[in-house]
Short mmCIF file of C-alpha atoms and ligand atoms in Angstrom, two decimals:
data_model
loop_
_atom_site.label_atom_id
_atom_site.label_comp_id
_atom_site.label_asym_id
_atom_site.label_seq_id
_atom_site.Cartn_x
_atom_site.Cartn_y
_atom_site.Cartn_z
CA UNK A 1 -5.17 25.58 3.51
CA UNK A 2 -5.28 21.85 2.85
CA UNK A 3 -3.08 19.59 5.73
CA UNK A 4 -1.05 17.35 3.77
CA UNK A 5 -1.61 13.32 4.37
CA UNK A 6 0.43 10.16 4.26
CA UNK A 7 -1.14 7.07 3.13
CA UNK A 8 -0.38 4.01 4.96
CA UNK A 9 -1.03 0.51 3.87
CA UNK A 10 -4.51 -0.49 6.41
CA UNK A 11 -2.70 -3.58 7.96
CA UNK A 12 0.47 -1.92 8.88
CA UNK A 13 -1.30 0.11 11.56
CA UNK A 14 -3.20 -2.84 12.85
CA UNK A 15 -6.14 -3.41 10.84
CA UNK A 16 -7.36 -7.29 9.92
CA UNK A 17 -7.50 -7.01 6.22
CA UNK A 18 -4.80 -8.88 5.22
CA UNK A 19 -5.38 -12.27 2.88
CA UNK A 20 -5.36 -14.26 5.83
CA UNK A 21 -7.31 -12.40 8.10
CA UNK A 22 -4.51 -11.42 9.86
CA UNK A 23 -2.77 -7.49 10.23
CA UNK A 24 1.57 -6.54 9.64
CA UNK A 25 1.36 -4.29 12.48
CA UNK A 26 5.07 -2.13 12.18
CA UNK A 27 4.46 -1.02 16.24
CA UNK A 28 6.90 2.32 15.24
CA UNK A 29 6.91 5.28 17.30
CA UNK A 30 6.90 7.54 13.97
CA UNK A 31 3.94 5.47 12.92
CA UNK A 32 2.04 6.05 16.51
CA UNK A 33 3.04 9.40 16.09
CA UNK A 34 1.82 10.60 12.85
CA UNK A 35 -1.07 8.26 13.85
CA UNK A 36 -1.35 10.71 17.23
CA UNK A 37 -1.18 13.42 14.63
CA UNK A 38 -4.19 12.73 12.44
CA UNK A 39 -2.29 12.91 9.48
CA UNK A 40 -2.82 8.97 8.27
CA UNK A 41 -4.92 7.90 5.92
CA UNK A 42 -5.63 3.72 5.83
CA UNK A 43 -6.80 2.51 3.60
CA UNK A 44 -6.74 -1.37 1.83
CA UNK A 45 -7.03 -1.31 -1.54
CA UNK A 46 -7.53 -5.03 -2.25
CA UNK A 47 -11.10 -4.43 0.06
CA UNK A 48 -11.61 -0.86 -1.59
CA UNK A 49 -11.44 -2.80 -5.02
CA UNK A 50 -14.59 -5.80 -3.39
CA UNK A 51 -12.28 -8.45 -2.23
CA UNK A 52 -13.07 -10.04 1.19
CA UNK A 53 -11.08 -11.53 4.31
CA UNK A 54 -10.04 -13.26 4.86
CA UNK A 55 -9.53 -14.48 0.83
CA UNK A 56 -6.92 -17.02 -1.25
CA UNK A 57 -3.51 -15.43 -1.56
CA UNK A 58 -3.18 -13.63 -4.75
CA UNK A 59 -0.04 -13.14 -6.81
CA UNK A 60 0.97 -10.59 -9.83
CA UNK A 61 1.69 -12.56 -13.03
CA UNK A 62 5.48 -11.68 -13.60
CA UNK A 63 5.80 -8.82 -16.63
CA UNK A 64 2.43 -7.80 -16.84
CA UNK A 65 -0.59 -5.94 -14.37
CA UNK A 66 -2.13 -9.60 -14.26
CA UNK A 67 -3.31 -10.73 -10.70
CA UNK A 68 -4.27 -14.26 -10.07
CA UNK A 69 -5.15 -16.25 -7.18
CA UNK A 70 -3.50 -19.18 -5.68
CA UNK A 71 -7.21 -20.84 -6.34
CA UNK A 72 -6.47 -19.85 -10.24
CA UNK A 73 -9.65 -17.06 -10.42
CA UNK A 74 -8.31 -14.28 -12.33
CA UNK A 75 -9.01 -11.01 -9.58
CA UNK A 76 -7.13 -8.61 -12.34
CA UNK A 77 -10.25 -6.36 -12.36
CA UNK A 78 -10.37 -5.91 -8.67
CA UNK A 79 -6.89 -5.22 -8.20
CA UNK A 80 -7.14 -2.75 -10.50
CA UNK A 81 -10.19 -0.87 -9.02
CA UNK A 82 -8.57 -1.27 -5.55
CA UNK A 83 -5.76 0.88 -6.80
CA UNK A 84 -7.86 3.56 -8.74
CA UNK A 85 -10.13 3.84 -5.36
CA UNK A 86 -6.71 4.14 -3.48
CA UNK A 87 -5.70 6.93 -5.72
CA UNK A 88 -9.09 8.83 -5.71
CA UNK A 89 -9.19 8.84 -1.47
CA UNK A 90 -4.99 9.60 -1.84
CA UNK A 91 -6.50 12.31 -4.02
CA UNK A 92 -9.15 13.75 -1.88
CA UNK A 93 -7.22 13.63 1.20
CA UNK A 94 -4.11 15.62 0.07
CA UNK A 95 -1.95 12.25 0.02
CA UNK A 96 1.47 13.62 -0.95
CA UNK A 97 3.32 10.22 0.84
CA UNK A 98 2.64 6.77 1.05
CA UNK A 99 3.98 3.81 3.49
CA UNK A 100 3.30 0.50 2.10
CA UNK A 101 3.52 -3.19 2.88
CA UNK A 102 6.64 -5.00 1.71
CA UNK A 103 6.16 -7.82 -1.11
CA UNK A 104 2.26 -7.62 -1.66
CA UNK A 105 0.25 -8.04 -4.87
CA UNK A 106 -0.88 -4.73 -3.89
CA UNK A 107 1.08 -2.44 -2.04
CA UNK A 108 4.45 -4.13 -2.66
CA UNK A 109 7.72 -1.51 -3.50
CA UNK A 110 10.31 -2.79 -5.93
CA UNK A 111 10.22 -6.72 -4.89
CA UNK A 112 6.56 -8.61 -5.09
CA UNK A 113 6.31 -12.62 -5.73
CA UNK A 114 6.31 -13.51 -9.20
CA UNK A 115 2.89 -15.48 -9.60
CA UNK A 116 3.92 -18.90 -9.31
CA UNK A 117 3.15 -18.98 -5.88
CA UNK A 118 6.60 -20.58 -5.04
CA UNK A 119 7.79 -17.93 -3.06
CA UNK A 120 9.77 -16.61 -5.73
CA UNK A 121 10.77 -12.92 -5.67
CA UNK A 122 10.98 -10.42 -8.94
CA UNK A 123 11.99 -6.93 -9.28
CA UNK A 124 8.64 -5.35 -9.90
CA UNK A 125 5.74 -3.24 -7.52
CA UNK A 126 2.07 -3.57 -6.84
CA UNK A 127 -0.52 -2.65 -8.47
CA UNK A 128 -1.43 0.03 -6.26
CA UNK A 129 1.95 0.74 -5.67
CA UNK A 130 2.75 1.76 -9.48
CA UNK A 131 -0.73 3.38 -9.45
CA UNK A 132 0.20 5.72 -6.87
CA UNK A 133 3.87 6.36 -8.07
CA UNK A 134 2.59 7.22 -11.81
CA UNK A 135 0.19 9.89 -10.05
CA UNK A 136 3.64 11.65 -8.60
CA UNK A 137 3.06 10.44 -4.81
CA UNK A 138 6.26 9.68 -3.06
CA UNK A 139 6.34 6.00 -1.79
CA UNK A 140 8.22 4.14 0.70
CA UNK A 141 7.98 0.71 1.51
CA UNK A 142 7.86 -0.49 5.53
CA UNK A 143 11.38 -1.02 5.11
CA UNK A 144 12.04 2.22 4.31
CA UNK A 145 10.56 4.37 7.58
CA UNK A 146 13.34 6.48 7.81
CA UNK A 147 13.65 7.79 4.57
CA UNK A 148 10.04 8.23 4.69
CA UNK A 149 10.62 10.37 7.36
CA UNK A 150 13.23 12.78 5.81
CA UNK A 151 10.85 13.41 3.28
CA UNK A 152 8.17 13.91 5.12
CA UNK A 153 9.83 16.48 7.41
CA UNK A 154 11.78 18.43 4.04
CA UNK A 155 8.51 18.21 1.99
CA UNK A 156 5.55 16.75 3.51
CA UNK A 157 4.16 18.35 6.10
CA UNK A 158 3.83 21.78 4.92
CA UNK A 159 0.00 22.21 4.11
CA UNK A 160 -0.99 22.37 0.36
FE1 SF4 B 201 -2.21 -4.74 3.61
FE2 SF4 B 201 -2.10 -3.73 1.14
FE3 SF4 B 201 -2.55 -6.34 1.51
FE4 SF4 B 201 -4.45 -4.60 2.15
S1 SF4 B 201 -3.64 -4.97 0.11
S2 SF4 B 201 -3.75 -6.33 3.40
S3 SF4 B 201 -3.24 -2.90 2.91
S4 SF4 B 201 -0.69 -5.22 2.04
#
């Protein structure tokens, strides 16, 4: 039988990958914990699609699967294989949950900037984000670690 896997955005457990070079770290016990368990998978899918840190800050053009950078270079293409890679490691691994980063091009639930790099927010997800979702895998966003949780513990950790 096949363990069962949460996916978890690369720079919320620490990793460097973000735009900047920097990492979100969420420092959560449930996080350390599953983390303890082995049952995380990282990954980054703007680096699984060729991207590199640190690069420009990229936004999703508002109403369409669009990703620009703040430098103007359309990086549609790589977004897009950044989410398909994401999906075929989710895949592989027995992903059944995801925990993503709040607001990114990428990995952003619900709310993500709206490509006029103004800081203004839309009611829309990530590329990777609606990737995953249209492939049936539950996500939550960092924000929502609790009810990630409660699904985890009703549904998730069973094994396949
Ligand atoms: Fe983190 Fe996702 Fe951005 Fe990678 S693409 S740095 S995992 S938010």
């Amino acid at each position: 039988m096949k363990e069962r896997k949460i996916l978890i955005s690369a720079c919320l457990i620490g990793e460097k990958v973000k735009y900047d070079g920097n990492d979100n770290c969420l420092n959560e016990a449930i996080i350390q914990q599953w983390h303890e368990e082995g049952v995380l998978v990282p990954l980054c899918p703007e680096v699984l699609g060729g991207l590199s840190v640190p690069r420009p800050a990229c936004e999703v053009v508002e109403g369409t699967r669009t990703v620009i950078c703040k430098t103007g270079e359309d990086v549609t293409y790589e977004f897009d294989k950044g989410a398909h890679e994401s999906l075929r490691i989710a895949q592989e691994e027995g992903v059944v949950m995801a925990i993503l980063k709040a607001r990114s091009p990428s990995c952003g639930k619900d709310i993500i900037y709206d490509g006029s790099f103004t800081s203004t927010r839309v009611h829309d997800s990530g590329i990777t984000c609606k990737v995953l979702q249209e492939s049936g895998i539950a996500v939550f966003g960092e924000e929502e670690l609790a009810l990630a949780e409660a699904f985890w513990n009703a549904k998730g950790k069973n094994p396949l």
